[in-house]
């Protein structure tokens, strides 16, 4: 028994320092099946409404309005629902605007939601369709625990992104989220949970029929 306890203690010492920080569910959510399939490359190829939360600079690649919605029941748990909706369009003289909303909640227990407003525009665009675009997003996050605590916390943060296309078929991108690293503290004295700042790089080659 003593050896078992010793092994457990050693395991905790080794594992805990490398444990990932606490995150809200929406921080690791997938906006669409396309994002899941393309992995990190999606940062440089997000050219639909999901770009509002993946890389806002990609919104400038929209040629018409875009709408994306998803719904799922994670882990097949009853009363646990998750939904995502995003819309985006080009606005003359402004660039491109996107609005996204993500929600996950367990009925009468807890809920998490984030509302994102994103804006993007070109810095450079040549006649050969090479371009340099930038974007920024504003996120309003809300976490609520109903059960015993009946507490709600809200936080405002933001993100930014850059998309470089030296050729129409090549994309290089960078995005950052949770720039201000806000914290949620639903339980007094229970320790705050920080929304960690995240950064992503993406590189993509788009295979056109003409290439």
mmCIF file with all atom_site columns, C-alpha atoms in Angstrom:
data_model
loop_
_atom_site.group_PDB
_atom_site.id
_atom_site.type_symbol
_atom_site.label_atom_id
_atom_site.label_alt_id
_atom_site.label_comp_id
_atom_site.label_asym_id
_atom_site.label_entity_id
_atom_site.label_seq_id
_atom_site.pdbx_PDB_ins_code
_atom_site.Cartn_x
_atom_site.Cartn_y
_atom_site.Cartn_z
_atom_site.occupancy
_atom_site.B_iso_or_equiv
_atom_site.pdbx_formal_charge
_atom_site.auth_seq_id
_atom_site.auth_comp_id
_atom_site.auth_asym_id
_atom_site.auth_atom_id
_atom_site.pdbx_PDB_model_num
ATOM 1   C CA . UNK A 1 1   ? 0.000   0.000  0.000   1.00 0.00 ? 1   UNK A CA 1
ATOM 2   C CA . UNK A 1 2   ? 2.857   2.357  0.848   1.00 0.00 ? 2   UNK A CA 1
ATOM 3   C CA . UNK A 1 3   ? 4.424   1.748  -2.572  1.00 0.00 ? 3   UNK A CA 1
ATOM 4   C CA . UNK A 1 4   ? 1.111   2.474  -4.291  1.00 0.00 ? 4   UNK A CA 1
ATOM 5   C CA . UNK A 1 5   ? 0.773   5.782  -2.438  1.00 0.00 ? 5   UNK A CA 1
ATOM 6   C CA . UNK A 1 6   ? 4.372   6.667  -3.262  1.00 0.00 ? 6   UNK A CA 1
ATOM 7   C CA . UNK A 1 7   ? 3.771   5.949  -6.963  1.00 0.00 ? 7   UNK A CA 1
ATOM 8   C CA . UNK A 1 8   ? 0.594   8.065  -6.946  1.00 0.00 ? 8   UNK A CA 1
ATOM 9   C CA . UNK A 1 9   ? 2.409   10.987 -5.306  1.00 0.00 ? 9   UNK A CA 1
ATOM 10  C CA . UNK A 1 10  ? 5.260   10.822 -7.831  1.00 0.00 ? 10  UNK A CA 1
ATOM 11  C CA . UNK A 1 11  ? 2.748   10.707 -10.699 1.00 0.00 ? 11  UNK A CA 1
ATOM 12  C CA . UNK A 1 12  ? 1.014   13.841 -9.446  1.00 0.00 ? 12  UNK A CA 1
ATOM 13  C CA . UNK A 1 13  ? 4.311   15.687 -9.126  1.00 0.00 ? 13  UNK A CA 1
ATOM 14  C CA . UNK A 1 14  ? 5.215   14.777 -12.700 1.00 0.00 ? 14  UNK A CA 1
ATOM 15  C CA . UNK A 1 15  ? 1.819   15.405 -14.284 1.00 0.00 ? 15  UNK A CA 1
ATOM 16  C CA . UNK A 1 16  ? 0.497   18.548 -12.581 1.00 0.00 ? 16  UNK A CA 1
ATOM 17  C CA . UNK A 1 17  ? 3.237   20.970 -13.687 1.00 0.00 ? 17  UNK A CA 1
ATOM 18  C CA . UNK A 1 18  ? 2.450   20.125 -17.301 1.00 0.00 ? 18  UNK A CA 1
ATOM 19  C CA . UNK A 1 19  ? -1.326  20.271 -16.934 1.00 0.00 ? 19  UNK A CA 1
ATOM 20  C CA . UNK A 1 20  ? -3.155  22.567 -19.338 1.00 0.00 ? 20  UNK A CA 1
ATOM 21  C CA . UNK A 1 21  ? -4.745  25.712 -17.873 1.00 0.00 ? 21  UNK A CA 1
ATOM 22  C CA . UNK A 1 22  ? -8.482  25.716 -17.191 1.00 0.00 ? 22  UNK A CA 1
ATOM 23  C CA . UNK A 1 23  ? -10.416 26.789 -20.265 1.00 0.00 ? 23  UNK A CA 1
ATOM 24  C CA . UNK A 1 24  ? -13.997 27.629 -21.066 1.00 0.00 ? 24  UNK A CA 1
ATOM 25  C CA . UNK A 1 25  ? -15.551 25.106 -23.433 1.00 0.00 ? 25  UNK A CA 1
ATOM 26  C CA . UNK A 1 26  ? -15.917 27.681 -26.224 1.00 0.00 ? 26  UNK A CA 1
ATOM 27  C CA . UNK A 1 27  ? -12.152 28.293 -26.245 1.00 0.00 ? 27  UNK A CA 1
ATOM 28  C CA . UNK A 1 28  ? -11.548 24.853 -27.762 1.00 0.00 ? 28  UNK A CA 1
ATOM 29  C CA . UNK A 1 29  ? -14.692 24.570 -29.881 1.00 0.00 ? 29  UNK A CA 1
ATOM 30  C CA . UNK A 1 30  ? -14.740 23.813 -33.594 1.00 0.00 ? 30  UNK A CA 1
ATOM 31  C CA . UNK A 1 31  ? -16.679 26.306 -35.703 1.00 0.00 ? 31  UNK A CA 1
ATOM 32  C CA . UNK A 1 32  ? -17.269 23.951 -38.647 1.00 0.00 ? 32  UNK A CA 1
ATOM 33  C CA . UNK A 1 33  ? -16.368 20.555 -40.072 1.00 0.00 ? 33  UNK A CA 1
ATOM 34  C CA . UNK A 1 34  ? -14.146 22.350 -42.606 1.00 0.00 ? 34  UNK A CA 1
ATOM 35  C CA . UNK A 1 35  ? -12.056 23.780 -39.772 1.00 0.00 ? 35  UNK A CA 1
ATOM 36  C CA . UNK A 1 36  ? -11.747 20.322 -38.222 1.00 0.00 ? 36  UNK A CA 1
ATOM 37  C CA . UNK A 1 37  ? -10.607 18.822 -41.543 1.00 0.00 ? 37  UNK A CA 1
ATOM 38  C CA . UNK A 1 38  ? -8.070  21.520 -42.394 1.00 0.00 ? 38  UNK A CA 1
ATOM 39  C CA . UNK A 1 39  ? -6.553  21.879 -38.912 1.00 0.00 ? 39  UNK A CA 1
ATOM 40  C CA . UNK A 1 40  ? -4.053  24.702 -38.464 1.00 0.00 ? 40  UNK A CA 1
ATOM 41  C CA . UNK A 1 41  ? -4.121  25.583 -42.156 1.00 0.00 ? 41  UNK A CA 1
ATOM 42  C CA . UNK A 1 42  ? -7.612  26.999 -41.593 1.00 0.00 ? 42  UNK A CA 1
ATOM 43  C CA . UNK A 1 43  ? -6.004  30.139 -40.140 1.00 0.00 ? 43  UNK A CA 1
ATOM 44  C CA . UNK A 1 44  ? -4.835  31.023 -43.653 1.00 0.00 ? 44  UNK A CA 1
ATOM 45  C CA . UNK A 1 45  ? -7.814  29.686 -45.601 1.00 0.00 ? 45  UNK A CA 1
ATOM 46  C CA . UNK A 1 46  ? -10.827 30.785 -43.525 1.00 0.00 ? 46  UNK A CA 1
ATOM 47  C CA . UNK A 1 47  ? -12.704 32.791 -46.159 1.00 0.00 ? 47  UNK A CA 1
ATOM 48  C CA . UNK A 1 48  ? -16.289 32.300 -44.953 1.00 0.00 ? 48  UNK A CA 1
ATOM 49  C CA . UNK A 1 49  ? -18.162 33.587 -41.910 1.00 0.00 ? 49  UNK A CA 1
ATOM 50  C CA . UNK A 1 50  ? -16.130 31.380 -39.537 1.00 0.00 ? 50  UNK A CA 1
ATOM 51  C CA . UNK A 1 51  ? -13.159 33.689 -40.168 1.00 0.00 ? 51  UNK A CA 1
ATOM 52  C CA . UNK A 1 52  ? -14.709 36.029 -37.584 1.00 0.00 ? 52  UNK A CA 1
ATOM 53  C CA . UNK A 1 53  ? -13.470 33.670 -34.840 1.00 0.00 ? 53  UNK A CA 1
ATOM 54  C CA . UNK A 1 54  ? -10.558 31.914 -36.613 1.00 0.00 ? 54  UNK A CA 1
ATOM 55  C CA . UNK A 1 55  ? -8.784  34.805 -38.342 1.00 0.00 ? 55  UNK A CA 1
ATOM 56  C CA . UNK A 1 56  ? -10.776 38.013 -38.920 1.00 0.00 ? 56  UNK A CA 1
ATOM 57  C CA . UNK A 1 57  ? -8.440  39.115 -41.722 1.00 0.00 ? 57  UNK A CA 1
ATOM 58  C CA . UNK A 1 58  ? -9.842  36.298 -43.891 1.00 0.00 ? 58  UNK A CA 1
ATOM 59  C CA . UNK A 1 59  ? -13.219 38.025 -44.112 1.00 0.00 ? 59  UNK A CA 1
ATOM 60  C CA . UNK A 1 60  ? -11.916 40.259 -46.909 1.00 0.00 ? 60  UNK A CA 1
ATOM 61  C CA . UNK A 1 61  ? -11.818 37.220 -49.209 1.00 0.00 ? 61  UNK A CA 1
ATOM 62  C CA . UNK A 1 62  ? -15.628 37.087 -49.223 1.00 0.00 ? 62  UNK A CA 1
ATOM 63  C CA . UNK A 1 63  ? -17.149 37.660 -52.641 1.00 0.00 ? 63  UNK A CA 1
ATOM 64  C CA . UNK A 1 64  ? -20.717 37.529 -51.323 1.00 0.00 ? 64  UNK A CA 1
ATOM 65  C CA . UNK A 1 65  ? -22.490 37.171 -47.985 1.00 0.00 ? 65  UNK A CA 1
ATOM 66  C CA . UNK A 1 66  ? -21.786 34.022 -45.963 1.00 0.00 ? 66  UNK A CA 1
ATOM 67  C CA . UNK A 1 67  ? -23.745 32.196 -43.268 1.00 0.00 ? 67  UNK A CA 1
ATOM 68  C CA . UNK A 1 68  ? -22.542 29.180 -41.233 1.00 0.00 ? 68  UNK A CA 1
ATOM 69  C CA . UNK A 1 69  ? -24.467 27.354 -38.496 1.00 0.00 ? 69  UNK A CA 1
ATOM 70  C CA . UNK A 1 70  ? -23.740 24.176 -36.533 1.00 0.00 ? 70  UNK A CA 1
ATOM 71  C CA . UNK A 1 71  ? -25.501 22.305 -33.753 1.00 0.00 ? 71  UNK A CA 1
ATOM 72  C CA . UNK A 1 72  ? -24.482 19.274 -31.737 1.00 0.00 ? 72  UNK A CA 1
ATOM 73  C CA . UNK A 1 73  ? -25.096 17.425 -28.491 1.00 0.00 ? 73  UNK A CA 1
ATOM 74  C CA . UNK A 1 74  ? -21.573 16.890 -27.059 1.00 0.00 ? 74  UNK A CA 1
ATOM 75  C CA . UNK A 1 75  ? -20.781 13.484 -25.603 1.00 0.00 ? 75  UNK A CA 1
ATOM 76  C CA . UNK A 1 76  ? -24.461 12.488 -26.175 1.00 0.00 ? 76  UNK A CA 1
ATOM 77  C CA . UNK A 1 77  ? -25.359 13.975 -22.802 1.00 0.00 ? 77  UNK A CA 1
ATOM 78  C CA . UNK A 1 78  ? -29.051 14.732 -22.334 1.00 0.00 ? 78  UNK A CA 1
ATOM 79  C CA . UNK A 1 79  ? -29.817 18.458 -21.914 1.00 0.00 ? 79  UNK A CA 1
ATOM 80  C CA . UNK A 1 80  ? -26.298 19.408 -23.057 1.00 0.00 ? 80  UNK A CA 1
ATOM 81  C CA . UNK A 1 81  ? -26.548 21.538 -26.196 1.00 0.00 ? 81  UNK A CA 1
ATOM 82  C CA . UNK A 1 82  ? -23.983 23.389 -28.277 1.00 0.00 ? 82  UNK A CA 1
ATOM 83  C CA . UNK A 1 83  ? -24.612 25.742 -31.177 1.00 0.00 ? 83  UNK A CA 1
ATOM 84  C CA . UNK A 1 84  ? -22.634 28.108 -33.370 1.00 0.00 ? 84  UNK A CA 1
ATOM 85  C CA . UNK A 1 85  ? -23.824 30.688 -35.893 1.00 0.00 ? 85  UNK A CA 1
ATOM 86  C CA . UNK A 1 86  ? -21.875 33.236 -37.914 1.00 0.00 ? 86  UNK A CA 1
ATOM 87  C CA . UNK A 1 87  ? -22.682 35.646 -40.704 1.00 0.00 ? 87  UNK A CA 1
ATOM 88  C CA . UNK A 1 88  ? -20.481 37.965 -42.747 1.00 0.00 ? 88  UNK A CA 1
ATOM 89  C CA . UNK A 1 89  ? -20.690 40.315 -45.727 1.00 0.00 ? 89  UNK A CA 1
ATOM 90  C CA . UNK A 1 90  ? -18.677 42.952 -47.552 1.00 0.00 ? 90  UNK A CA 1
ATOM 91  C CA . UNK A 1 91  ? -19.492 46.617 -46.954 1.00 0.00 ? 91  UNK A CA 1
ATOM 92  C CA . UNK A 1 92  ? -18.402 49.156 -49.555 1.00 0.00 ? 92  UNK A CA 1
ATOM 93  C CA . UNK A 1 93  ? -15.907 51.633 -48.181 1.00 0.00 ? 93  UNK A CA 1
ATOM 94  C CA . UNK A 1 94  ? -15.467 49.671 -44.949 1.00 0.00 ? 94  UNK A CA 1
ATOM 95  C CA . UNK A 1 95  ? -14.208 46.203 -45.857 1.00 0.00 ? 95  UNK A CA 1
ATOM 96  C CA . UNK A 1 96  ? -15.888 43.097 -44.463 1.00 0.00 ? 96  UNK A CA 1
ATOM 97  C CA . UNK A 1 97  ? -17.915 42.660 -41.282 1.00 0.00 ? 97  UNK A CA 1
ATOM 98  C CA . UNK A 1 98  ? -18.624 39.421 -39.416 1.00 0.00 ? 98  UNK A CA 1
ATOM 99  C CA . UNK A 1 99  ? -20.798 38.528 -36.443 1.00 0.00 ? 99  UNK A CA 1
ATOM 100 C CA . UNK A 1 100 ? -20.609 35.175 -34.620 1.00 0.00 ? 100 UNK A CA 1
ATOM 101 C CA . UNK A 1 101 ? -22.283 33.611 -31.594 1.00 0.00 ? 101 UNK A CA 1
ATOM 102 C CA . UNK A 1 102 ? -21.357 30.399 -29.807 1.00 0.00 ? 102 UNK A CA 1
ATOM 103 C CA . UNK A 1 103 ? -23.316 28.810 -26.978 1.00 0.00 ? 103 UNK A CA 1
ATOM 104 C CA . UNK A 1 104 ? -22.955 25.668 -24.908 1.00 0.00 ? 104 UNK A CA 1
ATOM 105 C CA . UNK A 1 105 ? -25.110 24.838 -21.923 1.00 0.00 ? 105 UNK A CA 1
ATOM 106 C CA . UNK A 1 106 ? -26.310 22.119 -19.605 1.00 0.00 ? 106 UNK A CA 1
ATOM 107 C CA . UNK A 1 107 ? -29.901 22.867 -18.747 1.00 0.00 ? 107 UNK A CA 1
ATOM 108 C CA . UNK A 1 108 ? -30.414 24.363 -15.257 1.00 0.00 ? 108 UNK A CA 1
ATOM 109 C CA . UNK A 1 109 ? -26.713 23.796 -14.418 1.00 0.00 ? 109 UNK A CA 1
ATOM 110 C CA . UNK A 1 110 ? -24.322 25.943 -16.461 1.00 0.00 ? 110 UNK A CA 1
ATOM 111 C CA . UNK A 1 111 ? -23.882 27.841 -19.703 1.00 0.00 ? 111 UNK A CA 1
ATOM 112 C CA . UNK A 1 112 ? -21.095 29.522 -21.661 1.00 0.00 ? 112 UNK A CA 1
ATOM 113 C CA . UNK A 1 113 ? -21.490 31.921 -24.563 1.00 0.00 ? 113 UNK A CA 1
ATOM 114 C CA . UNK A 1 114 ? -19.378 34.302 -26.601 1.00 0.00 ? 114 UNK A CA 1
ATOM 115 C CA . UNK A 1 115 ? -20.480 37.007 -29.043 1.00 0.00 ? 115 UNK A CA 1
ATOM 116 C CA . UNK A 1 116 ? -17.874 38.122 -31.580 1.00 0.00 ? 116 UNK A CA 1
ATOM 117 C CA . UNK A 1 117 ? -17.887 41.187 -33.821 1.00 0.00 ? 117 UNK A CA 1
ATOM 118 C CA . UNK A 1 118 ? -15.130 41.287 -36.440 1.00 0.00 ? 118 UNK A CA 1
ATOM 119 C CA . UNK A 1 119 ? -13.961 43.805 -39.020 1.00 0.00 ? 119 UNK A CA 1
ATOM 120 C CA . UNK A 1 120 ? -11.398 43.332 -41.802 1.00 0.00 ? 120 UNK A CA 1
ATOM 121 C CA . UNK A 1 121 ? -9.983  45.283 -44.706 1.00 0.00 ? 121 UNK A CA 1
ATOM 122 C CA . UNK A 1 122 ? -7.213  45.200 -47.305 1.00 0.00 ? 122 UNK A CA 1
ATOM 123 C CA . UNK A 1 123 ? -4.005  47.115 -46.773 1.00 0.00 ? 123 UNK A CA 1
ATOM 124 C CA . UNK A 1 124 ? -2.697  46.138 -50.198 1.00 0.00 ? 124 UNK A CA 1
ATOM 125 C CA . UNK A 1 125 ? -4.363  44.434 -53.182 1.00 0.00 ? 125 UNK A CA 1
ATOM 126 C CA . UNK A 1 126 ? -2.752  44.324 -56.613 1.00 0.00 ? 126 UNK A CA 1
ATOM 127 C CA . UNK A 1 127 ? -4.239  43.722 -60.043 1.00 0.00 ? 127 UNK A CA 1
ATOM 128 C CA . UNK A 1 128 ? -2.711  40.211 -59.919 1.00 0.00 ? 128 UNK A CA 1
ATOM 129 C CA . UNK A 1 129 ? -4.827  39.599 -56.771 1.00 0.00 ? 129 UNK A CA 1
ATOM 130 C CA . UNK A 1 130 ? -1.872  39.532 -54.402 1.00 0.00 ? 130 UNK A CA 1
ATOM 131 C CA . UNK A 1 131 ? -2.953  41.042 -51.095 1.00 0.00 ? 131 UNK A CA 1
ATOM 132 C CA . UNK A 1 132 ? -2.161  41.920 -47.505 1.00 0.00 ? 132 UNK A CA 1
ATOM 133 C CA . UNK A 1 133 ? -5.184  42.078 -45.203 1.00 0.00 ? 133 UNK A CA 1
ATOM 134 C CA . UNK A 1 134 ? -5.717  42.812 -41.522 1.00 0.00 ? 134 UNK A CA 1
ATOM 135 C CA . UNK A 1 135 ? -8.632  42.212 -39.184 1.00 0.00 ? 135 UNK A CA 1
ATOM 136 C CA . UNK A 1 136 ? -9.697  42.684 -35.579 1.00 0.00 ? 136 UNK A CA 1
ATOM 137 C CA . UNK A 1 137 ? -12.378 41.169 -33.374 1.00 0.00 ? 137 UNK A CA 1
ATOM 138 C CA . UNK A 1 138 ? -14.184 42.111 -30.173 1.00 0.00 ? 138 UNK A CA 1
ATOM 139 C CA . UNK A 1 139 ? -15.409 39.253 -27.951 1.00 0.00 ? 139 UNK A CA 1
ATOM 140 C CA . UNK A 1 140 ? -18.004 39.443 -25.201 1.00 0.00 ? 140 UNK A CA 1
ATOM 141 C CA . UNK A 1 141 ? -17.841 36.216 -23.163 1.00 0.00 ? 141 UNK A CA 1
ATOM 142 C CA . UNK A 1 142 ? -20.297 35.108 -20.489 1.00 0.00 ? 142 UNK A CA 1
ATOM 143 C CA . UNK A 1 143 ? -20.124 32.157 -18.103 1.00 0.00 ? 143 UNK A CA 1
ATOM 144 C CA . UNK A 1 144 ? -22.992 31.233 -15.807 1.00 0.00 ? 144 UNK A CA 1
ATOM 145 C CA . UNK A 1 145 ? -23.289 28.565 -13.079 1.00 0.00 ? 145 UNK A CA 1
ATOM 146 C CA . UNK A 1 146 ? -26.881 28.123 -11.910 1.00 0.00 ? 146 UNK A CA 1
ATOM 147 C CA . UNK A 1 147 ? -26.897 25.056 -9.668  1.00 0.00 ? 147 UNK A CA 1
ATOM 148 C CA . UNK A 1 148 ? -25.628 25.907 -6.142  1.00 0.00 ? 148 UNK A CA 1
ATOM 149 C CA . UNK A 1 149 ? -23.648 29.037 -6.965  1.00 0.00 ? 149 UNK A CA 1
ATOM 150 C CA . UNK A 1 150 ? -26.149 30.990 -9.103  1.00 0.00 ? 150 UNK A CA 1
ATOM 151 C CA . UNK A 1 151 ? -23.348 33.236 -10.366 1.00 0.00 ? 151 UNK A CA 1
ATOM 152 C CA . UNK A 1 152 ? -22.608 34.926 -13.684 1.00 0.00 ? 152 UNK A CA 1
ATOM 153 C CA . UNK A 1 153 ? -19.404 36.537 -14.956 1.00 0.00 ? 153 UNK A CA 1
ATOM 154 C CA . UNK A 1 154 ? -18.830 38.488 -18.176 1.00 0.00 ? 154 UNK A CA 1
ATOM 155 C CA . UNK A 1 155 ? -15.596 39.575 -19.815 1.00 0.00 ? 155 UNK A CA 1
ATOM 156 C CA . UNK A 1 156 ? -14.620 41.690 -22.792 1.00 0.00 ? 156 UNK A CA 1
ATOM 157 C CA . UNK A 1 157 ? -11.544 40.883 -24.837 1.00 0.00 ? 157 UNK A CA 1
ATOM 158 C CA . UNK A 1 158 ? -10.387 40.945 -28.433 1.00 0.00 ? 158 UNK A CA 1
ATOM 159 C CA . UNK A 1 159 ? -8.226  39.488 -31.136 1.00 0.00 ? 159 UNK A CA 1
ATOM 160 C CA . UNK A 1 160 ? -6.505  40.339 -34.399 1.00 0.00 ? 160 UNK A CA 1
ATOM 161 C CA . UNK A 1 161 ? -5.273  38.661 -37.561 1.00 0.00 ? 161 UNK A CA 1
ATOM 162 C CA . UNK A 1 162 ? -3.133  39.131 -40.653 1.00 0.00 ? 162 UNK A CA 1
ATOM 163 C CA . UNK A 1 163 ? -3.461  37.357 -44.010 1.00 0.00 ? 163 UNK A CA 1
ATOM 164 C CA . UNK A 1 164 ? -0.787  37.585 -46.727 1.00 0.00 ? 164 UNK A CA 1
ATOM 165 C CA . UNK A 1 165 ? -1.385  36.224 -50.223 1.00 0.00 ? 165 UNK A CA 1
ATOM 166 C CA . UNK A 1 166 ? 1.720   36.817 -52.348 1.00 0.00 ? 166 UNK A CA 1
ATOM 167 C CA . UNK A 1 167 ? -0.033  34.703 -55.004 1.00 0.00 ? 167 UNK A CA 1
ATOM 168 C CA . UNK A 1 168 ? -3.743  33.820 -55.223 1.00 0.00 ? 168 UNK A CA 1
ATOM 169 C CA . UNK A 1 169 ? -2.967  30.170 -54.482 1.00 0.00 ? 169 UNK A CA 1
ATOM 170 C CA . UNK A 1 170 ? -0.748  30.715 -51.399 1.00 0.00 ? 170 UNK A CA 1
ATOM 171 C CA . UNK A 1 171 ? -1.832  31.997 -47.997 1.00 0.00 ? 171 UNK A CA 1
ATOM 172 C CA . UNK A 1 172 ? 0.267   32.840 -44.939 1.00 0.00 ? 172 UNK A CA 1
ATOM 173 C CA . UNK A 1 173 ? -1.584  33.973 -41.827 1.00 0.00 ? 173 UNK A CA 1
ATOM 174 C CA . UNK A 1 174 ? -1.297  34.821 -38.146 1.00 0.00 ? 174 UNK A CA 1
ATOM 175 C CA . UNK A 1 175 ? -4.033  35.328 -35.544 1.00 0.00 ? 175 UNK A CA 1
ATOM 176 C CA . UNK A 1 176 ? -4.191  36.063 -31.833 1.00 0.00 ? 176 UNK A CA 1
ATOM 177 C CA . UNK A 1 177 ? -7.131  35.765 -29.432 1.00 0.00 ? 177 UNK A CA 1
ATOM 178 C CA . UNK A 1 178 ? -7.823  36.835 -25.833 1.00 0.00 ? 178 UNK A CA 1
ATOM 179 C CA . UNK A 1 179 ? -5.278  39.646 -26.000 1.00 0.00 ? 179 UNK A CA 1
ATOM 180 C CA . UNK A 1 180 ? -6.211  40.973 -22.553 1.00 0.00 ? 180 UNK A CA 1
ATOM 181 C CA . UNK A 1 181 ? -6.468  37.495 -20.928 1.00 0.00 ? 181 UNK A CA 1
ATOM 182 C CA . UNK A 1 182 ? -9.658  38.125 -18.916 1.00 0.00 ? 182 UNK A CA 1
ATOM 183 C CA . UNK A 1 183 ? -10.536 36.020 -15.858 1.00 0.00 ? 183 UNK A CA 1
ATOM 184 C CA . UNK A 1 184 ? -13.717 34.411 -14.556 1.00 0.00 ? 184 UNK A CA 1
ATOM 185 C CA . UNK A 1 185 ? -14.237 33.964 -10.823 1.00 0.00 ? 185 UNK A CA 1
ATOM 186 C CA . UNK A 1 186 ? -17.650 32.398 -10.250 1.00 0.00 ? 186 UNK A CA 1
ATOM 187 C CA . UNK A 1 187 ? -16.938 31.084 -6.749  1.00 0.00 ? 187 UNK A CA 1
ATOM 188 C CA . UNK A 1 188 ? -15.540 33.480 -4.159  1.00 0.00 ? 188 UNK A CA 1
ATOM 189 C CA . UNK A 1 189 ? -12.189 32.171 -2.986  1.00 0.00 ? 189 UNK A CA 1
ATOM 190 C CA . UNK A 1 190 ? -12.303 29.335 -5.470  1.00 0.00 ? 190 UNK A CA 1
ATOM 191 C CA . UNK A 1 191 ? -9.603  30.725 -7.708  1.00 0.00 ? 191 UNK A CA 1
ATOM 192 C CA . UNK A 1 192 ? -10.082 32.558 -10.994 1.00 0.00 ? 192 UNK A CA 1
ATOM 193 C CA . UNK A 1 193 ? -9.971  30.860 -14.401 1.00 0.00 ? 193 UNK A CA 1
ATOM 194 C CA . UNK A 1 194 ? -8.044  32.842 -16.982 1.00 0.00 ? 194 UNK A CA 1
ATOM 195 C CA . UNK A 1 195 ? -8.816  32.844 -20.704 1.00 0.00 ? 195 UNK A CA 1
ATOM 196 C CA . UNK A 1 196 ? -5.309  32.249 -21.982 1.00 0.00 ? 196 UNK A CA 1
ATOM 197 C CA . UNK A 1 197 ? -3.947  34.266 -24.881 1.00 0.00 ? 197 UNK A CA 1
ATOM 198 C CA . UNK A 1 198 ? -3.619  32.006 -27.932 1.00 0.00 ? 198 UNK A CA 1
ATOM 199 C CA . UNK A 1 199 ? -1.657  32.528 -31.141 1.00 0.00 ? 199 UNK A CA 1
ATOM 200 C CA . UNK A 1 200 ? -1.892  30.598 -34.402 1.00 0.00 ? 200 UNK A CA 1
ATOM 201 C CA . UNK A 1 201 ? 0.075   30.463 -37.632 1.00 0.00 ? 201 UNK A CA 1
ATOM 202 C CA . UNK A 1 202 ? -1.205  28.958 -40.866 1.00 0.00 ? 202 UNK A CA 1
ATOM 203 C CA . UNK A 1 203 ? 0.197   28.163 -44.302 1.00 0.00 ? 203 UNK A CA 1
ATOM 204 C CA . UNK A 1 204 ? -1.924  26.899 -47.188 1.00 0.00 ? 204 UNK A CA 1
ATOM 205 C CA . UNK A 1 205 ? -1.708  26.116 -50.879 1.00 0.00 ? 205 UNK A CA 1
ATOM 206 C CA . UNK A 1 206 ? -5.017  26.328 -52.716 1.00 0.00 ? 206 UNK A CA 1
ATOM 207 C CA . UNK A 1 207 ? -5.297  23.936 -55.636 1.00 0.00 ? 207 UNK A CA 1
ATOM 208 C CA . UNK A 1 208 ? -7.200  25.681 -58.429 1.00 0.00 ? 208 UNK A CA 1
ATOM 209 C CA . UNK A 1 209 ? -8.072  23.918 -61.657 1.00 0.00 ? 209 UNK A CA 1
ATOM 210 C CA . UNK A 1 210 ? -5.959  26.450 -63.497 1.00 0.00 ? 210 UNK A CA 1
ATOM 211 C CA . UNK A 1 211 ? -2.873  25.687 -61.358 1.00 0.00 ? 211 UNK A CA 1
#
